[in-house]
CSV table of C-alpha atoms and ligand atoms in Angstrom, one decimal:
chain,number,residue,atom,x,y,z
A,1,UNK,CA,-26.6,21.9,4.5
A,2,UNK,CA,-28.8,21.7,1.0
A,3,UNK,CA,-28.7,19.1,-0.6
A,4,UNK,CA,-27.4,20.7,-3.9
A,5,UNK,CA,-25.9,19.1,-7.0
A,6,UNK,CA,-24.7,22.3,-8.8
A,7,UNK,CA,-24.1,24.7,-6.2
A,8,UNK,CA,-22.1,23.9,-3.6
A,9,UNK,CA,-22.9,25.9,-0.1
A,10,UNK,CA,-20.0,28.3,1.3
A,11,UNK,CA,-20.4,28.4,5.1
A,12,UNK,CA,-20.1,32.0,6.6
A,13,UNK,CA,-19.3,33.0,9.8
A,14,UNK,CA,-20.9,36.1,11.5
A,15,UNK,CA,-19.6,37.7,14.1
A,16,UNK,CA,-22.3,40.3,15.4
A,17,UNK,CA,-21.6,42.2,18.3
A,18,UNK,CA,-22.2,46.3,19.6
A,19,UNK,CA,-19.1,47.3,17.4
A,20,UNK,CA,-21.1,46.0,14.6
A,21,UNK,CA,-20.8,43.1,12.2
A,22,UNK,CA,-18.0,40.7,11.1
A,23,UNK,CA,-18.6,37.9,8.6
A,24,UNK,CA,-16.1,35.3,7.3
A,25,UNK,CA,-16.2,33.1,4.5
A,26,UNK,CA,-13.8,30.3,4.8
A,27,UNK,CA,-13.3,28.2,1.1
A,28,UNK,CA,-11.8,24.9,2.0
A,29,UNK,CA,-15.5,23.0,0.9
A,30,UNK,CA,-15.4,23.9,-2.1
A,31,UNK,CA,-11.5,23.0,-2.8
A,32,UNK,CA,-9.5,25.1,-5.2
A,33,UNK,CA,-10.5,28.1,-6.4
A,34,UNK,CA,-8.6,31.6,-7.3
A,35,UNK,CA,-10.3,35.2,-7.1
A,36,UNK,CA,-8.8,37.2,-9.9
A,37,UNK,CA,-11.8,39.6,-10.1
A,38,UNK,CA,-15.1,40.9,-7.5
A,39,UNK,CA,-17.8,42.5,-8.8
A,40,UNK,CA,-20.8,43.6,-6.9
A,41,UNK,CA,-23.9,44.3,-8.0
A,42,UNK,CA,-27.1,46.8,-6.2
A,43,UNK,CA,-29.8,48.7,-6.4
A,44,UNK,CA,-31.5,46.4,-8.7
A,45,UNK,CA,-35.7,47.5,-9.2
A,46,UNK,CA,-37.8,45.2,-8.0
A,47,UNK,CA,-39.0,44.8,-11.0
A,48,UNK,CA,-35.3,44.0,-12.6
A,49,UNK,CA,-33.5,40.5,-13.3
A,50,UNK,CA,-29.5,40.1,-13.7
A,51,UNK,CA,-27.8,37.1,-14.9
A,52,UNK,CA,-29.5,35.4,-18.0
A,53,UNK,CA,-26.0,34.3,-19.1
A,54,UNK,CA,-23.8,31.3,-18.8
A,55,UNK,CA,-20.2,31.2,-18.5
A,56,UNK,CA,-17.7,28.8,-20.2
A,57,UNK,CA,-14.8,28.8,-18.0
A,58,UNK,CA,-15.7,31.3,-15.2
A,59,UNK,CA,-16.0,30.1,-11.8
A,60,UNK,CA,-17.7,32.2,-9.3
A,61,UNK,CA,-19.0,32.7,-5.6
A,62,UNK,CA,-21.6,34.9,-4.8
A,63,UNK,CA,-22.8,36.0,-1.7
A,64,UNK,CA,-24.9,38.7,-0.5
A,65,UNK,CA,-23.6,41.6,1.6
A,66,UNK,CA,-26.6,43.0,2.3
A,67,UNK,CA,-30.5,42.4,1.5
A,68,UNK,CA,-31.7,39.2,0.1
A,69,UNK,CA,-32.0,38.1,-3.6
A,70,UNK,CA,-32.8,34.7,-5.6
A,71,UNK,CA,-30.1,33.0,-7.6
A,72,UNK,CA,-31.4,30.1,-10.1
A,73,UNK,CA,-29.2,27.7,-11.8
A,74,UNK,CA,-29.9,25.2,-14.5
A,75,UNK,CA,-27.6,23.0,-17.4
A,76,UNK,CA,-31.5,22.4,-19.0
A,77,UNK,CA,-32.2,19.2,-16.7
A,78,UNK,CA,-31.6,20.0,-13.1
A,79,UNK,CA,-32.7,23.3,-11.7
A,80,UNK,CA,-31.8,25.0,-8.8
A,81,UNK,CA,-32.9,28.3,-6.7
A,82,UNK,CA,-31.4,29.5,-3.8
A,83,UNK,CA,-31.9,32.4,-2.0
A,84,UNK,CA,-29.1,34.6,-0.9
A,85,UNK,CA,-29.2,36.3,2.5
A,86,UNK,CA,-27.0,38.5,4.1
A,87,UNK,CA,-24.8,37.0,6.9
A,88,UNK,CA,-26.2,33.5,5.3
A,89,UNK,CA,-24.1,30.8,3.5
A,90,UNK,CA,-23.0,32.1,-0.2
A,91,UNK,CA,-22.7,29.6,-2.9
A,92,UNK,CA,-19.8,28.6,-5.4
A,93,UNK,CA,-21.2,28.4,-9.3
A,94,UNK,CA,-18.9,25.9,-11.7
A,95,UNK,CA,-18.5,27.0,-14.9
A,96,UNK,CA,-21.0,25.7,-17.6
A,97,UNK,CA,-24.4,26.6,-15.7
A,98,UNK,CA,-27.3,29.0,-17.1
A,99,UNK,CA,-28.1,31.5,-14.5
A,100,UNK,CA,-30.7,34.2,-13.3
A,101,UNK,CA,-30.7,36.9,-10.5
A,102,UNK,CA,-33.6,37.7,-9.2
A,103,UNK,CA,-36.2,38.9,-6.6
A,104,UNK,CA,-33.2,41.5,-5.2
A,105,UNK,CA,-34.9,43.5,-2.3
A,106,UNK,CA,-34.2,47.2,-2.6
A,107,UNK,CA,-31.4,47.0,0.0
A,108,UNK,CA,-29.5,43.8,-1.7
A,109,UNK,CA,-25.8,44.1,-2.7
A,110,UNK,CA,-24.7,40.4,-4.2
A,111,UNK,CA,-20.7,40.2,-4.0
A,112,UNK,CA,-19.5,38.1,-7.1
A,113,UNK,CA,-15.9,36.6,-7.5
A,114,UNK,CA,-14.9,35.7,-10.3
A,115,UNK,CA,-11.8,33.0,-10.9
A,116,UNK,CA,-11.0,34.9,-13.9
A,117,UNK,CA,-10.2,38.4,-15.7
A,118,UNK,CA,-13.7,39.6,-17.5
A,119,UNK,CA,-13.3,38.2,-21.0
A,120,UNK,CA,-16.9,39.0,-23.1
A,121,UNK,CA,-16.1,35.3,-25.1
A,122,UNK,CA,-16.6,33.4,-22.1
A,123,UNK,CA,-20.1,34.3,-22.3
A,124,UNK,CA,-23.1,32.2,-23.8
A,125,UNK,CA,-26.4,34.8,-23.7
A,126,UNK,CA,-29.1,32.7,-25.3
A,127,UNK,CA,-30.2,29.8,-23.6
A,128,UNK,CA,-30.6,28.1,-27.3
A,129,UNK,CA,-27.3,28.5,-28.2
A,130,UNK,CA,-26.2,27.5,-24.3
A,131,UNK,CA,-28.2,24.0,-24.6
A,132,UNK,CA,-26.6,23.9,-28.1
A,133,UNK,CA,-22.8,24.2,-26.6
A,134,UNK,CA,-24.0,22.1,-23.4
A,135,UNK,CA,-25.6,19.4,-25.8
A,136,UNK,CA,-21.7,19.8,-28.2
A,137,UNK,CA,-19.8,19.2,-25.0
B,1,TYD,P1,-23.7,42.1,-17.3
B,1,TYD,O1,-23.1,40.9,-17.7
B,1,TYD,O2,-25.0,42.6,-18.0
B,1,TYD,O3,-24.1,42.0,-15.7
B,1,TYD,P2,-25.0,40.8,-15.0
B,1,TYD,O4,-24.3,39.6,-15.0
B,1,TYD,O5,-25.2,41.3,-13.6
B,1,TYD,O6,-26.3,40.8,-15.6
B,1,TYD,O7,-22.7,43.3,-17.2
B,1,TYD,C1,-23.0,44.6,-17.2
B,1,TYD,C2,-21.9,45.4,-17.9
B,1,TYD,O8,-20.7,45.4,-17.2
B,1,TYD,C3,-21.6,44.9,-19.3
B,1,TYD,O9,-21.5,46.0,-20.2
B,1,TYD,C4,-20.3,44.2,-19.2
B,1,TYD,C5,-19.6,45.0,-18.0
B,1,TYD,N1,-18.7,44.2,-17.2
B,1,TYD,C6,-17.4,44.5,-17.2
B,1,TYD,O10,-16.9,45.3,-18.0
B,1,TYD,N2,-16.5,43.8,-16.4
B,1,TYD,C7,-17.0,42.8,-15.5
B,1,TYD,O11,-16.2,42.2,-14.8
B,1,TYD,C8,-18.4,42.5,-15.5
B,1,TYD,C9,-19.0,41.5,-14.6
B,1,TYD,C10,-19.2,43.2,-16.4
């Protein structure tokens, strides 16, 4: 395991045999946490970048399905990068965290749950305003 202080590592399980593949992410280390929404995101140009947002309330997970991709993560003091790999650990995201997808190879597909229903006022899009409401809280 990382040593992480944001993320928190999801082990998964693959299962890779001649009738192809089987992975299983189990969530007991990271305690509670409910999937009301998945979202997956691909074919992202090299050249592209997702993310560049911070929730309030959301929860997520994100793994990748297929390919590889980077994930960085920062409250404005600690910072964190991770990259996500196909039948590799995925990561679980608290709420309140600034982050950036990058580095997606043509093939990535990154699975995202989400702990709740999409709600466009749970999101903070400038990093100003985000250390703002980071610095109010
Ligand atoms: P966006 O937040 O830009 O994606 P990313 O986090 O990968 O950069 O979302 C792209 C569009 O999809 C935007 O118009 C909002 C919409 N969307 C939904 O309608 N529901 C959802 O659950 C999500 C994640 C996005």
């Amino acid at each position: 395991m990382t040593s992480l202080k944001i993320l928190k590592e999801i082990k998964v399980i693959s299962f890779l045999d001649n009738r192809g593949n089987l992975d299983v992410a189990e969530f007991q280390s990271i305690g509670k946490f409910e999937t009301k929404r998945i979202y997956y995101i691909s074919n992202v140009p090299e050249s592209e970048s997702r993310g560049a947002h911070a929730h309030k309330k959301l929860e997520q997970a994100f793994f990748a399905l297929a390919g590889n991709l980077n994930m960085t993560v920062t409250d404005g003091c600690i910072t964190e990068t991770v990259e996500l790999k196909s039948h590799e650990v995925g990561y679980f995201l608290p709420a309140g965290y600034w982050r950036d997808l990058s580095n997606f190879t043509n093939d990535a597909v990154c699975l995202v749950l989400a702990s709740e229903h999409y709600d466009e006022n749970d999101y903070i899009y400038s990093y100003e305003e985000y250390l703002e409401w980071k610095k109010s809280g």
